[in-house]
Short mmCIF file of C-alpha atoms and ligand atoms in Angstrom, two decimals:
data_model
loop_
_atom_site.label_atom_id
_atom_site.label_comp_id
_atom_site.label_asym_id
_atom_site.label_seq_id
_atom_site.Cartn_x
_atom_site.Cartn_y
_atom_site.Cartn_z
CA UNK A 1 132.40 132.78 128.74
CA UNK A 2 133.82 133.27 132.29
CA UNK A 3 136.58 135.99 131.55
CA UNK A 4 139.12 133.88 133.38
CA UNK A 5 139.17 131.44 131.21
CA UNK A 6 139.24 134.30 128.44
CA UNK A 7 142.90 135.50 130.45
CA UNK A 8 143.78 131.95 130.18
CA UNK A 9 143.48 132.01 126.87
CA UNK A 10 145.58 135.08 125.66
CA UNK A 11 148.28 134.38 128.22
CA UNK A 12 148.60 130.56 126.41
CA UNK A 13 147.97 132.71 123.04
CA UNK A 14 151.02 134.86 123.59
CA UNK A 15 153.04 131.94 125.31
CA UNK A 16 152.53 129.72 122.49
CA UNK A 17 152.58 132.70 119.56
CA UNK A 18 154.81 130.64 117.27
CA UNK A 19 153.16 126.99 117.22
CA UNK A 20 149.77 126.21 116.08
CA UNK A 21 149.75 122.93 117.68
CA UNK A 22 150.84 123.31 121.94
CA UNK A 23 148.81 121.38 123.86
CA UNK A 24 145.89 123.36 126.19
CA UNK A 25 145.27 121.86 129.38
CA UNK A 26 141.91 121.14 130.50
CA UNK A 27 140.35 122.75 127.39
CA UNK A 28 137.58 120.62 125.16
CA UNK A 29 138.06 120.29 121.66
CA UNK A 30 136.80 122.25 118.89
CA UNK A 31 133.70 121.15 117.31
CA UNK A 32 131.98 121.63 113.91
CA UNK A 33 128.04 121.17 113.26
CA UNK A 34 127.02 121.28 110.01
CA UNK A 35 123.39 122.67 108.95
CA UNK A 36 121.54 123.76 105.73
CA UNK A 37 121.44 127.66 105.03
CA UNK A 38 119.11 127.30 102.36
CA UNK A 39 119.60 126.96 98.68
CA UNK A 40 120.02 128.67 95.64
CA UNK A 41 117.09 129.82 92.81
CA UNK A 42 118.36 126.59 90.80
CA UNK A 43 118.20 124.49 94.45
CA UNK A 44 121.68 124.00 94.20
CA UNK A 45 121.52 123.75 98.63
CA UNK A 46 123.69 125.74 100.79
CA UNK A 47 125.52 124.55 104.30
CA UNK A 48 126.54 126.30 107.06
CA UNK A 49 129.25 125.67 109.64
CA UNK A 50 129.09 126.51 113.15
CA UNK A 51 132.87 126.04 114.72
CA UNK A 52 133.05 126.65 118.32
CA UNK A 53 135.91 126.83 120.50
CA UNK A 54 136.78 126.22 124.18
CA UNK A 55 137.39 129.88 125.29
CA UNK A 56 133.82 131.81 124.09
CA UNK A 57 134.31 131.91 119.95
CA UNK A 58 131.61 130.85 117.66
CA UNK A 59 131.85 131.19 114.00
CA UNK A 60 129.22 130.26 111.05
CA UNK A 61 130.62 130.04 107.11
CA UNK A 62 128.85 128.82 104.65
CA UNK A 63 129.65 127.38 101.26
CA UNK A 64 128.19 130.28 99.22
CA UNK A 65 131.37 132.31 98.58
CA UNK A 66 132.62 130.53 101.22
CA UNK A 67 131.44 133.63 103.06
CA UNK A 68 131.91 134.19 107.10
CA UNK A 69 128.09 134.55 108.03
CA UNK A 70 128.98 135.48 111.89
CA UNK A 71 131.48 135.65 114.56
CA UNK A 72 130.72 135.61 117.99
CA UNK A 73 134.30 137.42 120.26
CA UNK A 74 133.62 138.14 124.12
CA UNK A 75 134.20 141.79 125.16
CA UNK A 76 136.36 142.32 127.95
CA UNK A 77 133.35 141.13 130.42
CA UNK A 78 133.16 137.74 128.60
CA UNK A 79 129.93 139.23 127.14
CA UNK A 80 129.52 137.39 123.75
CA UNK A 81 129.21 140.12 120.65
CA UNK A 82 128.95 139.47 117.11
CA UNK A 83 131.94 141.17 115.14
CA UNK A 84 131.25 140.90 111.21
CA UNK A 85 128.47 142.60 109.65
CA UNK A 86 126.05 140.10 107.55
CA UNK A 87 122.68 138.61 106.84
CA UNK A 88 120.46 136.10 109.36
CA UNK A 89 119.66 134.30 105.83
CA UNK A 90 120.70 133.61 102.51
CA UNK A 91 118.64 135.08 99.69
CA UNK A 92 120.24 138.86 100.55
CA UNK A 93 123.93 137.22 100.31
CA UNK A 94 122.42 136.45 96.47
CA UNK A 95 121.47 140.03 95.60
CA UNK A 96 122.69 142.97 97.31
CA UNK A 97 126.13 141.72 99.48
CA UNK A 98 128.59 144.25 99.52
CA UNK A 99 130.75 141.13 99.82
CA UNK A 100 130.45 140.64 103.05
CA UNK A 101 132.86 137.87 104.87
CA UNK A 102 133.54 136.41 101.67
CA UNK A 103 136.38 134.72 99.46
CA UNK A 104 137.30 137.54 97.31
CA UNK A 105 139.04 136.31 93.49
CA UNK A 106 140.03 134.99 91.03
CA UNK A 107 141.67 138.50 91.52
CA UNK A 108 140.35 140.59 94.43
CA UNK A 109 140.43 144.40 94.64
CA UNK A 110 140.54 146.52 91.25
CA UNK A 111 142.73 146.07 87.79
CA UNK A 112 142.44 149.10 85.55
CA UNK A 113 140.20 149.12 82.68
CA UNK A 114 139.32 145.17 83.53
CA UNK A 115 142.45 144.74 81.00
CA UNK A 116 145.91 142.91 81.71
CA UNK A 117 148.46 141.26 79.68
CA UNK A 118 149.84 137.94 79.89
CA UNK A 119 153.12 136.54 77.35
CA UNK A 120 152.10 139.11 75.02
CA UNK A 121 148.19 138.17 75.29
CA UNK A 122 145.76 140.95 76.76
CA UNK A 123 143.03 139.73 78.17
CA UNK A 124 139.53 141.75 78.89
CA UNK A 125 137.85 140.99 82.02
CA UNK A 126 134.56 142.06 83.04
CA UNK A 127 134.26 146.13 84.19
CA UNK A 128 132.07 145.71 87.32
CA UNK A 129 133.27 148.55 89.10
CA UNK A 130 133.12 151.93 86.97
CA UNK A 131 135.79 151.25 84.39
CA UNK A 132 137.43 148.99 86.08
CA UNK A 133 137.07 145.27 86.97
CA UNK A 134 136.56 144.52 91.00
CA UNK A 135 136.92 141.21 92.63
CA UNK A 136 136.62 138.95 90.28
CA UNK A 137 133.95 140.25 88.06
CA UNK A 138 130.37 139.76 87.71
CA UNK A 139 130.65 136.45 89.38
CA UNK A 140 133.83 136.29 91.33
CA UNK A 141 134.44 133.61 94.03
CA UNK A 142 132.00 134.92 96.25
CA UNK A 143 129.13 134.18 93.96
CA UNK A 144 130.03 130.52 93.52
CA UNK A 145 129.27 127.52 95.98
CA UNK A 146 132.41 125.78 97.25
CA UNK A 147 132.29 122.41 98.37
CA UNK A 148 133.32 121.76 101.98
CA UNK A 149 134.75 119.36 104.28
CA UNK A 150 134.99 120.11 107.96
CA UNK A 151 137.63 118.81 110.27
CA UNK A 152 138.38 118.27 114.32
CA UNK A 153 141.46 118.35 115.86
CA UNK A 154 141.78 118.52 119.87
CA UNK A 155 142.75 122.46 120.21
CA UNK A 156 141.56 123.36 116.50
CA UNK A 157 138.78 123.04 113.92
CA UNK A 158 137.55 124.41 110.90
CA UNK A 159 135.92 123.85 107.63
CA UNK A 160 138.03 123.38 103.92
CA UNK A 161 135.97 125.10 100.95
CA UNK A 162 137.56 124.11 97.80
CA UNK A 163 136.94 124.35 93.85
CA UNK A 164 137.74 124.52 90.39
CA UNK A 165 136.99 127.63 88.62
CA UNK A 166 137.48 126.65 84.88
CA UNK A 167 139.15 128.17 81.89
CA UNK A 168 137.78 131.09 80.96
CA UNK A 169 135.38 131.83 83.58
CA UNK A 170 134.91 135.61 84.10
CA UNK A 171 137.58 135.45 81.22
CA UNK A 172 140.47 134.58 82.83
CA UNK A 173 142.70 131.66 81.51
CA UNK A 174 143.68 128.71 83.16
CA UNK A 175 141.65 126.16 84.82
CA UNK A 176 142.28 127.11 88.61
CA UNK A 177 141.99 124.89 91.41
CA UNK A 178 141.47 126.63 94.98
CA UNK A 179 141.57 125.43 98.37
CA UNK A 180 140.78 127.88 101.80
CA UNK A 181 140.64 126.69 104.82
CA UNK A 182 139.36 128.76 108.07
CA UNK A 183 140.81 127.30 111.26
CA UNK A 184 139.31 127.92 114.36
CA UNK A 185 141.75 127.09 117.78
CA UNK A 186 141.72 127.39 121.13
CA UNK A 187 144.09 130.64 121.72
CA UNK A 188 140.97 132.26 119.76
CA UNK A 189 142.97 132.62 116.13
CA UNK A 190 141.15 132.30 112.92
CA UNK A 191 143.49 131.04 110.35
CA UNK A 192 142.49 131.22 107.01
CA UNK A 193 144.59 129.53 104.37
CA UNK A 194 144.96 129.52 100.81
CA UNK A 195 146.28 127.21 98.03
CA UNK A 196 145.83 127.57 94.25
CA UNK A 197 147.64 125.71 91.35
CA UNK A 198 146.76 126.21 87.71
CA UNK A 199 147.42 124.32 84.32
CA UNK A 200 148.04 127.62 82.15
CA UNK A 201 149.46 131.04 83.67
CA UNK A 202 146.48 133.44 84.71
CA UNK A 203 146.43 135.75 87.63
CA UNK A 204 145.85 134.79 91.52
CA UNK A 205 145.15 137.16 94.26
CA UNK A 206 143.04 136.30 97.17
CA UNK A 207 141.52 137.82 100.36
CA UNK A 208 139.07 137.48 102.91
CA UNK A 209 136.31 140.42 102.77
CA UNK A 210 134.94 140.76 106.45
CA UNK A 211 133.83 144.11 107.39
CA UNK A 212 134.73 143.79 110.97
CA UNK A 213 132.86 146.15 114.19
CA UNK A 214 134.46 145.26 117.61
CA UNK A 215 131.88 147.17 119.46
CA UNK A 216 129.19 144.44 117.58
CA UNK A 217 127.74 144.33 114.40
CA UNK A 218 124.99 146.94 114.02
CA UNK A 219 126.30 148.74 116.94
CA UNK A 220 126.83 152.12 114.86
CA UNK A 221 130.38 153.72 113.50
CA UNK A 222 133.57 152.35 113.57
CA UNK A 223 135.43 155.48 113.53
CA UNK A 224 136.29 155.62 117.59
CA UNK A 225 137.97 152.38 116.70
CA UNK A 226 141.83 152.79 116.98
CA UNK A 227 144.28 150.73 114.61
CA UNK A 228 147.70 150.14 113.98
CA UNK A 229 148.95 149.59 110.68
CA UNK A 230 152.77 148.31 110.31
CA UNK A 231 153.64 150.40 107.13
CA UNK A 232 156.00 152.79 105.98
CA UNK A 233 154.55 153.34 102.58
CA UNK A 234 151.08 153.09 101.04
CA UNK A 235 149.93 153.23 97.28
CA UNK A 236 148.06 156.36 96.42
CA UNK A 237 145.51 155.64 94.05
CA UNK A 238 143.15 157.87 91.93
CA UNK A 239 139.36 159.12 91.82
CA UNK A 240 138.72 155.87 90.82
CA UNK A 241 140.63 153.64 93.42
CA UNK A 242 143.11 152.63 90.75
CA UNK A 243 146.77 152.87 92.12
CA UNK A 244 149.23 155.64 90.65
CA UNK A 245 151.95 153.16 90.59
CA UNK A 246 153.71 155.12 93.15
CA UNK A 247 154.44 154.09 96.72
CA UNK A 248 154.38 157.11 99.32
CA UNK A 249 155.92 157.63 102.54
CA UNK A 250 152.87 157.16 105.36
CA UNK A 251 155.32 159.95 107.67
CA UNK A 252 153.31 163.17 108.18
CA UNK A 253 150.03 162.08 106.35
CA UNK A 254 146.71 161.09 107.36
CA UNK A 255 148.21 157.37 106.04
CA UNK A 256 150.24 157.22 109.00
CA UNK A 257 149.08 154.34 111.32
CA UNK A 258 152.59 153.10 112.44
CA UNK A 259 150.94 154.40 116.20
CA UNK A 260 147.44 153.07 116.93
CA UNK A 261 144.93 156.04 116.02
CA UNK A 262 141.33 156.02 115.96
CA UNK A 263 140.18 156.07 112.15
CA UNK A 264 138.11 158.74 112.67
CA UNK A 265 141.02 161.17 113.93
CA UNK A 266 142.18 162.04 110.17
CA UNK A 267 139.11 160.86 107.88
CA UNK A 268 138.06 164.03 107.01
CA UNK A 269 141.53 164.87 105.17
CA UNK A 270 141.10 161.67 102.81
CA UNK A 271 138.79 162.52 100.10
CA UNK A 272 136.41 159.73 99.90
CA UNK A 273 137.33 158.37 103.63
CA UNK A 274 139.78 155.33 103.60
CA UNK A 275 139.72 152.85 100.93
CA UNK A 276 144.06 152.22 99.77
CA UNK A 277 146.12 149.79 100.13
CA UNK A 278 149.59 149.75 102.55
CA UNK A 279 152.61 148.29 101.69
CA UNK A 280 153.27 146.26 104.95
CA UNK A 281 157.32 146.48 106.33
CA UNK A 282 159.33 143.38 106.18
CA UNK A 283 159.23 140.41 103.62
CA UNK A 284 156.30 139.16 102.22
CA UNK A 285 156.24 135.05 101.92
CA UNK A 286 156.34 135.22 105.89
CA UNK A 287 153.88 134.99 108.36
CA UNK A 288 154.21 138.86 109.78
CA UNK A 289 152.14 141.32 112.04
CA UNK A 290 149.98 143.71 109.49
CA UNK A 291 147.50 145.13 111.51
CA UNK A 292 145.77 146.08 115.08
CA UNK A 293 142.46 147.07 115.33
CA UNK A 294 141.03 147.90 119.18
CA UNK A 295 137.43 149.27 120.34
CA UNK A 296 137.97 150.97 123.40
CA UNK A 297 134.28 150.31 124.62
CA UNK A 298 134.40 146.29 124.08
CA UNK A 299 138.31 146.12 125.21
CA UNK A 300 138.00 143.98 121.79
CA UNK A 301 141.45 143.72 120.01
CA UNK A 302 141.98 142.42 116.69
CA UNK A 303 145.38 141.34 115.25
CA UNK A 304 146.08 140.76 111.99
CA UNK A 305 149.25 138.50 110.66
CA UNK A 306 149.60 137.69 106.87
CA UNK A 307 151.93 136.63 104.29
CA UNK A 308 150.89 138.97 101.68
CA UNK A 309 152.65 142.31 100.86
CA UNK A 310 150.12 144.63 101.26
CA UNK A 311 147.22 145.16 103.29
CA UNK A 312 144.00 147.10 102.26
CA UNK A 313 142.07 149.21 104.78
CA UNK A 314 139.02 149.72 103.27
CA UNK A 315 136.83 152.18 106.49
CA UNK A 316 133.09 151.32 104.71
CA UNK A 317 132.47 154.46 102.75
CA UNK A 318 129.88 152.84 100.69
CA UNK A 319 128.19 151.53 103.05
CA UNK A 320 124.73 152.99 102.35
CA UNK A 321 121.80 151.78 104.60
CA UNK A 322 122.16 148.10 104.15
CA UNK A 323 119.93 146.38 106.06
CA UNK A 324 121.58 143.54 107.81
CA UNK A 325 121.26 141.05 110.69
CA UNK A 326 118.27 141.64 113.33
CA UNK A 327 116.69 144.83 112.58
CA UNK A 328 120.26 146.61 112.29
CA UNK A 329 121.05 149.07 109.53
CA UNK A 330 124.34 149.38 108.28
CA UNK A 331 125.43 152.75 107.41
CA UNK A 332 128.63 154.51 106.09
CA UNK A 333 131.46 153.38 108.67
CA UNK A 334 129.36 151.24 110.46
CA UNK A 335 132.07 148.57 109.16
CA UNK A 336 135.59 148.09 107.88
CA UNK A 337 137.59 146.04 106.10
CA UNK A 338 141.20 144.88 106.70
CA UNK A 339 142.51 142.71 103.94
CA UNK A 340 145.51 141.09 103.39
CA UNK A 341 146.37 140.86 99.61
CA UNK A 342 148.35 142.26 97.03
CA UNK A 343 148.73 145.97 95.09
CA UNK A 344 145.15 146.91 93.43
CA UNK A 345 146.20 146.81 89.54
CA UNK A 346 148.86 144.66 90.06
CA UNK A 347 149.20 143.18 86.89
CA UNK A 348 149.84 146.53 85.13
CA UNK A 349 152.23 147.39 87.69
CA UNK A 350 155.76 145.72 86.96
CA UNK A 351 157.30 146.53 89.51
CA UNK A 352 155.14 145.48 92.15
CA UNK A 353 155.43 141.91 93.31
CA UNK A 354 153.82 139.46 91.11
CA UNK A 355 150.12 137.83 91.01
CA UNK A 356 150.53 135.41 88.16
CA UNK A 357 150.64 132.17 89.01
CA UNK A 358 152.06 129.50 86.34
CA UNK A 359 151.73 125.69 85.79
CA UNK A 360 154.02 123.79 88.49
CA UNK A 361 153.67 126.73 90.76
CA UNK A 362 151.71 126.42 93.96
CA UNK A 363 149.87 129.59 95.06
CA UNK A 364 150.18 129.74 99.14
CA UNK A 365 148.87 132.63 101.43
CA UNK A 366 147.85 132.88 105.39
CA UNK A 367 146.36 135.35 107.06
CA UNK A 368 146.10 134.56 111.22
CA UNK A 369 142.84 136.84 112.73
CA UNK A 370 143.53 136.50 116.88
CA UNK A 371 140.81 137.92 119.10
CA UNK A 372 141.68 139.27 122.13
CA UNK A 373 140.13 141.70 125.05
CA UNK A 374 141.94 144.49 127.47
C1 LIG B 401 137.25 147.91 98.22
C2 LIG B 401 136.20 148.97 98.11
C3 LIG B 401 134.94 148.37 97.61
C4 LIG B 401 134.51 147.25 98.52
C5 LIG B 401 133.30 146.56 97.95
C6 LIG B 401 136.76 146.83 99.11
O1 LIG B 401 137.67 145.78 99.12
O2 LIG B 401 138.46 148.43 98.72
O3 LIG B 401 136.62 150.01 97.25
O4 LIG B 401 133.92 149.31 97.51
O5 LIG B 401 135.53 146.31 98.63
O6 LIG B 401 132.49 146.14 98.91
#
C-alpha cells in the first residue's frame, strides 16, 4: 500500500465525511471472494469472506457468529498489520472464543440475575456469566451460523449475514429476524449495520465484539494506546459488572476520556481495569462520533461513529493467555473492546432508553469503524 495513496484516501475520507456514495477517481472497486472456513461437528460448513479495498484494507468474516476473523489497516508506512485479535481456523472460534469479532445478541452485554420483565411477564434467561446472563446466553448470536450474501458496488463492498432466531431460543420471546451487514469502502470505513423486526415484543440489543490492537494483533499491551471517549457521564456498575442505575459525571475521575489519554495512564485506580459502559453526548438515533482510539507506534487511528446511546470500553481484563493467530499469545490488555450498544441491564433500568422491540417496529443501528494513520 504506497502511503500516498493511503493520504489520498483520508483527505477524500474527510472531504466526503457525510456521503457514503462520492465517487473516487481512479480507484478499483471493492471485491469479495468467498472461501470455505471449515465446518461445524454436525458438518453444517462454514464460509469466509475476504473484502478488499482500493487503498490497503483487507477484511475476512465468516458466517459463524458472523464473526470478523481479521483485518488487515496499514501503519503510517503503508506497512500492512492485522488489528483484531482471532484464530487462523475455526474449531477454537467453537470452544474457547472470548467472543472475538463477533455479532453479540439477542441482547449483548449483562442483564441482572438473567431475569427481565415484559407486560407483566418475567422471563428467565440463561445465567452464563456469574449470576447474571451475558450476551445472549449459552448460545447467543455468535454461536449460530448466519447465512450470507456478499455484494459489489464500485467504491464499496461487503457481505449481509442474516437470520431468524426463533421463539424461545435462549428463552427469549418472539421470533426475531436479523439482518447485519459489514461494508467495506474505499475512504477505509467499515460500516456495520443492523436491522431486526419481531412478531411478539422481546428485547433487542446488538454490538459488534472486536477486541481491537493498532500496534497488530499479538503485538503485546494495549495500554500505551491513547483514546478519546465523547462522554460526560458513564454508568458505574458493581463487583459484578451489573450497572447501579446511576449515571456519573466522567469530570475528575479515571472515567474521564473527553481528552485522548492512554488507557494505561489511570488503570490502576479502576478496580478490575476498564470494563463500563459511557453514556455518549448528543442524541442517540443519529449517526455521531463515540470514540478515538490512536497507537502512537503504528500512527494507526481508529474512529468510532454509532447510533447507539452508549458505548462500552471493555480494556481486556480477562484476557488470560489465549492462544491466538500465529504463535501469538494473548494476554490481559493485549486487546480491547469498543462497543457501541445500549446500558448493561437495560431492561431493569426504566429510565434508561429502551431495548424492547415490538411487532411493526423496525430495530435499526450503525456503527461506522474508519481507519486512518498520522
Ligand atoms: C464485557 C466483558 C466480558 C467480555 C467477554 C465484554 O463485552 O464488557 O465484561 O468479559 O465482553 O469477552
Amino acid at each position: 500500500m504506497m502511503r500516498s495513496t493511503l493520504v489520498l484516501a483520508v483527505a477524500l475520507m474527510v472531504l466526503g465525511a457525510c456521503s457514503h456514495r462520492q465517487t473516487m477517481p481512479d480507484l478499483d472497486p471493492v471485491t469479495v471472494q468467498k472461501s470455505s472456513f471449515g465446518a461445524l461437528a454436525d458438518g453444517t460448513p462454514v464460509e469466509q469472506y475476504i473484502v478488499t479495498n482500493a487503498v490497503g484494507v483487507r477484511l475476512r468474516v465468516m458466517t459463524y457468529g458472523g464473526t470478523l476473523i481479521a483485518l488487515e489497516v496499514p501503519d503510517r508506512d503503508g506497512k500492512s498489520g492485522d488489528v483484531v485479535l482471532g484464530f487462523d481456523t475455526l474449531e477454537p472460534y467453537l470452544t474457547k472464543s472470548p467472543y472475538f469479532g463477533c455479532i453479540t445478541g439477542r441482547y449483548c452485554n449483562r442483564i441482572a440475575n438473567g431475569r427481565f420483565e415484559l407486560d407483566g411477564k418475567t422471563h428467565q434467561l440463561a445465567t452464563n456469566n456469574g449470576p447474571h446472563h451475558l450476551h445472549g446466553g449459552a448460545k447467543g448470536f455468535d454461536k449460530r451460523v448466519w447465512k450470507a450474501l456478499s455484494f459489489t458496488d464500485g467504491d464499496e463492498g461487503g457481505v449481509r449475514f442474516s437470520r431468524l432466531s426463533p421463539n424461545g431460543e435462549e428463552n427469549y420471546p418472539g421470533n426475531l429476524h436479523t439482518t447485519v451487514t459489514y461494508t467495506l469502502d474505499n475512504r477505509n470505513r467499515l460500516r456495520v449495520t443492523y436491522d431486526a423486526f419481531t412478531d411478539q415484543a422481546t428485547l433487542v440489543n446488538l454490538t459488534h465484539h472486536s477486541y481491537f490492537n493498532l500496534a497488530g494483533e499479538g503485538s503485546g499491551s494495549i495500554l500505551e494506546h491513547e483514546l478519546t471517549l465523547l462522554a460526560a457521564r458513564y454508568t458505574p456498575a458493581d463487583a459484578t459488572l451489573i450497572t447501579t442505575g446511576e449515571e456519573a459525571a466522567v469530570a475528575g475521575t479515571p472515567f474521564d476520556f473527553n481528552a485522548a489519554t492512554a488507557i494505561g495512564a489511570r488503570i490502576a485506580q479502576v478496580e478490575g481495569g476498564y470494563d463500563h459502559n459511557w453514556v455518549v453526548d448528543g442524541d442517540h438515533g443519529k449517526l455521531r462520533p463515540h470514540a478515538e482510539l490512536y497507537d502512537p507506534k503504528s500512527g494507526r487511528a481508529l474512529h468510532i461513529a454509532s447510533t447507539e446511546p452508549c458505548v462500552q470500553f471493555y480494556a481486556g481484563n480477562f484476557l488470560d493467555g489465549v492462544a491466538g493467530k500465529g504463535e501469538h499469545v494473548y494476554a490481559k490488555n493485549h486487546g480491547l473492546c469498543l462497543e457501541p450498544q445500549h446500558a448493561p441491564d437495560s431492561p431493569n433500568k426504566a429510565d434508561w432508553p429502551s431495548t424492547i422491540l415490538r411487532p411493526g417496529e423496525r430495530y435499526r443501528s450503525e456503527t461506522v469503524f474508519t481507519f486512518s494513520t498520522r
